[in-house]
Coordinates of C-alpha atoms in Angstrom, one line a residue:
X261 CA 117.2 82.3 101.4
X262 CA 115.3 81.7 104.8
X263 CA 116.8 85.0 106.0
X264 CA 115.5 86.8 102.9
X265 CA 112.0 85.3 103.4
X266 CA 112.0 86.5 107.0
X267 CA 113.0 90.0 106.0
X268 CA 110.4 90.3 103.3
X269 CA 107.7 88.9 105.7
X270 CA 108.6 91.4 108.4
X271 CA 108.4 94.2 105.8
X272 CA 105.0 93.0 104.7
X273 CA 103.7 92.7 108.3
X274 CA 104.8 96.3 109.0
X275 CA 103.1 97.7 105.9
X276 CA 99.9 95.7 106.6
X277 CA 99.8 97.2 110.1
X278 CA 100.2 100.6 108.7
X279 CA 97.5 100.0 106.0
X280 CA 95.1 98.7 108.6
X281 CA 95.6 101.8 110.7
X282 CA 95.0 104.1 107.7
X283 CA 91.8 102.2 106.8
X284 CA 90.6 102.5 110.4
X285 CA 91.1 106.3 110.2
X286 CA 89.0 106.5 107.0
X287 CA 86.1 104.4 108.1
X288 CA 82.7 105.7 109.2
X289 CA 81.1 105.7 112.6
X290 CA 79.8 108.1 115.3
X291 CA 81.6 111.4 116.0
X292 CA 83.5 110.2 119.1
X293 CA 84.6 107.0 117.4
X294 CA 85.8 108.9 114.3
X295 CA 87.8 111.3 116.5
X296 CA 89.4 108.4 118.3
X297 CA 90.3 106.8 115.0
X298 CA 91.7 110.0 113.6
X299 CA 93.9 110.4 116.7
X300 CA 95.1 106.8 116.5
X301 CA 95.7 106.9 112.7
X302 CA 97.7 110.1 112.5
X303 CA 95.3 112.5 110.8
X304 CA 96.3 115.8 109.1
X305 CA 96.4 117.6 112.5
X306 CA 99.1 115.2 113.8
X307 CA 101.8 115.7 111.1
X308 CA 104.3 118.5 111.1
X309 CA 106.7 120.0 108.6
X310 CA 109.3 117.3 109.3
X311 CA 106.8 114.6 108.5
X312 CA 105.9 116.2 105.2
X313 CA 109.6 116.8 104.2
X314 CA 110.4 113.2 105.0
X315 CA 107.5 111.8 103.0
X316 CA 108.1 114.1 100.0
X317 CA 111.8 113.3 100.0
X318 CA 111.5 109.5 100.6
X319 CA 109.1 108.9 97.7
X320 CA 111.7 109.9 95.0
X321 CA 114.4 108.3 97.1
X322 CA 112.5 105.0 97.0
X323 CA 111.7 105.5 93.4
X324 CA 115.4 105.7 92.6
X325 CA 116.1 102.5 94.5
X326 CA 113.4 100.8 92.4
X327 CA 115.2 102.1 89.3
X328 CA 118.4 100.5 90.5
X329 CA 116.7 97.3 91.4
X330 CA 115.1 97.1 87.9
X331 CA 118.6 97.2 86.4
X332 CA 119.3 93.8 88.1
X333 CA 118.6 91.0 85.7
X334 CA 118.4 87.6 87.3
X335 CA 120.7 85.1 85.5
X336 CA 123.3 87.7 84.8
X337 CA 124.2 88.5 88.4
X338 CA 124.6 86.5 91.5
X339 CA 121.6 84.9 93.1
X340 CA 122.2 86.9 96.3
X341 CA 122.1 90.2 94.4
X342 CA 119.0 89.2 92.4
X343 CA 117.2 88.2 95.7
X344 CA 118.2 91.5 97.3
X345 CA 116.8 93.5 94.3
X346 CA 113.5 91.5 94.6
X347 CA 113.3 92.3 98.3
X348 CA 113.9 96.0 97.6
X349 CA 111.0 96.0 95.1
X350 CA 108.7 94.1 97.4
X351 CA 109.3 96.5 100.3
X352 CA 109.6 99.9 98.7
X353 CA 106.8 100.0 96.1
X354 CA 104.1 99.5 98.8
X355 CA 105.9 102.1 100.9
X356 CA 105.7 104.6 98.0
X357 CA 102.0 103.9 97.6
X358 CA 101.5 104.4 101.3
X359 CA 103.4 107.7 101.5
X360 CA 101.5 109.0 98.4
X361 CA 98.3 108.2 100.1
X362 CA 99.4 110.2 103.2
X363 CA 100.2 113.3 101.1
X364 CA 96.7 113.0 99.5
X365 CA 95.2 112.7 103.0
X366 CA 97.1 115.7 104.2
X367 CA 96.2 117.8 101.1
X368 CA 99.9 118.1 100.3
X369 CA 101.2 117.9 96.7
X370 CA 103.9 115.5 95.7
X371 CA 107.0 117.7 95.1
X372 CA 108.2 116.9 91.5
X373 CA 111.6 118.4 92.3
X374 CA 112.2 116.5 95.5
X375 CA 114.5 114.0 93.8
X376 CA 116.7 116.7 92.4
X377 CA 116.9 118.5 95.7
X378 CA 118.0 115.2 97.4
X379 CA 120.5 114.5 94.7
X380 CA 122.3 117.6 95.8
X381 CA 122.9 116.3 99.3
X382 CA 125.4 113.5 99.6
X383 CA 124.1 112.5 103.1
X384 CA 120.9 111.3 101.5
X385 CA 122.7 109.0 99.2
X386 CA 120.9 109.9 96.0
X387 CA 122.7 109.1 92.8
X388 CA 123.2 111.7 90.1
X389 CA 122.1 111.2 86.5
X390 CA 125.7 110.5 85.6
X391 CA 125.9 107.9 88.4
X392 CA 122.8 106.1 87.0
X393 CA 124.1 106.3 83.5
X394 CA 127.5 104.8 84.5
X395 CA 125.7 102.0 86.3
X396 CA 123.5 101.2 83.3
X397 CA 126.5 101.0 81.0
X398 CA 128.8 99.1 83.4
X399 CA 130.3 95.9 82.2
X400 CA 129.1 92.6 83.7
X401 CA 132.3 92.3 85.7
X402 CA 131.9 95.8 87.2
X403 CA 128.1 96.0 87.6
X404 CA 127.7 94.1 90.9
X405 CA 130.5 96.0 92.6
X406 CA 129.1 99.4 91.4
X407 CA 125.5 98.5 92.3
X408 CA 126.4 97.3 95.8
X409 CA 128.6 100.4 96.4
X410 CA 125.8 102.8 95.2
X411 CA 123.0 101.0 97.0
X412 CA 124.9 100.9 100.3
X413 CA 125.3 104.7 100.0
X414 CA 121.7 105.1 99.0
X415 CA 120.4 103.0 102.0
X416 CA 122.7 104.9 104.4
X417 CA 121.0 108.1 103.2
X418 CA 117.6 106.7 103.8
X419 CA 118.5 105.7 107.3
X420 CA 119.7 109.3 108.0
X421 CA 116.4 110.7 106.7
X422 CA 114.4 108.2 108.7
X423 CA 116.3 108.9 111.9
X424 CA 115.8 112.7 111.4
X425 CA 112.0 112.3 111.2
X426 CA 111.9 109.9 114.2
X427 CA 113.5 112.8 116.2
X428 CA 111.7 115.7 114.6
X429 CA 108.4 114.3 113.3
X430 CA 105.0 114.1 115.1
X431 CA 102.9 111.7 113.1
X432 CA 102.9 108.2 114.6
X433 CA 102.3 106.5 111.2
X434 CA 105.3 108.3 109.8
X435 CA 107.4 107.3 112.8
X436 CA 106.4 103.6 112.5
X437 CA 107.4 103.7 108.8
X438 CA 110.7 105.5 109.6
X439 CA 111.5 102.9 112.3
X440 CA 110.9 100.1 109.8
X441 CA 113.1 101.8 107.2
X442 CA 115.9 102.1 109.7
X443 CA 115.6 98.4 110.7
X444 CA 115.1 97.0 107.2
X445 CA 117.7 99.0 105.4
X446 CA 120.3 98.7 108.2
X447 CA 120.0 94.9 107.8
X448 CA 120.3 95.2 104.1
X449 CA 123.4 97.4 104.4
X450 CA 125.1 94.7 106.5
X451 CA 124.3 92.1 103.9
X452 CA 125.4 94.3 101.0
X453 CA 128.7 95.0 102.7
X454 CA 129.3 91.3 103.2
X455 CA 128.5 90.7 99.5
X456 CA 130.8 93.5 98.4
X457 CA 133.6 92.2 100.6
X458 CA 133.3 88.9 98.8
X459 CA 133.8 90.5 95.3

């Protein structure tokens, strides 16, 4: 439990820092000050196609993780799994909100088909509709094993996506988020593998 609290706190600190930077970039002031803030906050001139692709893809990727987390009902699964689902919700919904704000700032539309595109690439770990249906209908005895197996694959896909934009992106805000995704989800992968091994 202390480890879980530390993880969630670290996630919140990272997101708070990102939100403060975004707010600074949107505030008023003289021309030179505004230019400095835009440079520091990662304005529309600082992102490239890799940043846009990452954000457009990671939003539906996170949304599917939230769908899976919402399938977890405390009291019918282990405390460890319920705590993990809570941590995923606490971390990823604010990240979705942040990424949607970036797309708005950049004047880029949210791709409604991004989730389906990702689902066709196993390296991104997206579950198919059939996978999600199977998980939803799994027996109590099978649910935890299936959920952990799927979420490990899902997290591994997110790490791959984040590592790609760290290498190919240009926006410092996006890089900071991607680095947080790698750190947080790698830690959760380790915990999930340990939980799965104990099943």
